[in-house]
Tab-separated table of C-alpha atoms in Angstrom:
chain	number	residue	atom	x	y	z
R	1	MET	CA	-4.102	-16.753	29.590
R	2	ALA	CA	-4.266	-13.572	27.527
R	3	GLN	CA	-7.453	-12.354	25.914
R	4	LYS	CA	-8.025	-13.224	22.261
R	5	ILE	CA	-9.186	-10.649	19.717
R	6	MET	CA	-10.187	-11.937	16.279
R	7	GLY	CA	-8.461	-15.243	17.074
R	8	ILE	CA	-5.112	-13.654	17.995
R	9	GLU	CA	-3.766	-13.881	21.529
R	10	MET	CA	-3.089	-10.375	22.838
R	11	SER	CA	0.193	-10.937	24.645
R	12	ALA	CA	2.624	-8.084	25.229
R	13	LYS	CA	4.745	-9.175	22.258
R	14	ASN	CA	1.739	-9.247	19.922
R	15	ILE	CA	0.508	-5.852	21.134
R	16	VAL	CA	3.919	-4.287	20.432
R	17	MET	CA	3.955	-5.958	17.011
R	18	ALA	CA	0.445	-4.657	16.242
R	19	ILE	CA	1.479	-1.111	17.182
R	20	ALA	CA	4.578	-1.428	14.965
R	21	PHE	CA	2.375	-2.544	12.049
R	22	MET	CA	0.067	0.443	12.610
R	23	ILE	CA	2.983	2.885	12.600
R	24	ALA	CA	4.570	1.260	9.529
R	25	THR	CA	1.249	1.416	7.674
R	26	TYR	CA	0.847	5.096	8.552
R	27	LEU	CA	4.362	5.895	7.314
R	28	ALA	CA	3.873	3.887	4.116
R	29	ILE	CA	0.660	5.774	3.351
R	30	ARG	CA	2.434	9.100	3.931
R	31	VAL	CA	5.328	8.140	1.624
R	32	VAL	CA	3.029	6.859	-1.119
R	33	GLY	CA	0.900	9.998	-0.816
R	34	THR	CA	3.953	12.224	-1.198
R	35	PHE	CA	5.136	10.387	-4.292
R	36	ALA	CA	1.599	10.369	-5.697
R	37	VAL	CA	1.496	14.173	-5.506
R	38	LEU	CA	4.899	14.457	-7.184
R	39	LEU	CA	4.045	11.935	-9.908
R	40	THR	CA	0.617	13.304	-10.839
R	41	THR	CA	1.394	16.950	-11.545
R	42	GLY	CA	2.264	18.527	-14.889
R	43	PHE	CA	3.672	16.691	-17.872
R	44	LEU	CA	5.270	14.048	-15.635
R	45	GLY	CA	1.786	13.246	-14.342
R	46	PHE	CA	0.573	12.684	-17.890
R	47	VAL	CA	3.492	10.368	-18.677
R	48	VAL	CA	3.099	8.405	-15.433
R	49	SER	CA	-0.653	8.041	-16.022
R	50	ALA	CA	-0.050	6.766	-19.550
R	51	VAL	CA	2.554	4.234	-18.392
R	52	VAL	CA	0.380	2.979	-15.523
R	53	GLY	CA	-2.632	2.724	-17.841
R	54	PHE	CA	-0.603	0.739	-20.369
R	55	LEU	CA	0.718	-1.607	-17.674
R	56	LEU	CA	-2.824	-2.207	-16.405
R	57	PHE	CA	-3.949	-2.940	-19.963
R	58	VAL	CA	-1.111	-5.450	-20.459
R	59	ALA	CA	-1.909	-7.130	-17.141
R	60	TYR	CA	-5.582	-7.360	-18.112
R	61	LYS	CA	-4.789	-8.896	-21.501
R	62	ARG	CA	-2.339	-11.413	-19.995
R	63	GLY	CA	-4.937	-12.467	-17.443
R	64	ARG	CA	-7.499	-13.356	-20.127
């Protein structure tokens, strides 16, 4: 029987899947970071910030 960590059996398949999740998370953070730099500079950054702020406002008002 394999050892359990946080209630999940650590079989070979689960270890490989956990490593894949770690790598995918790392890559997703890198991609989001790259787009964040591109979308927050200059006039485009101002426009993106305004649109995101407006969308957050609409979501807040709909949730009330």
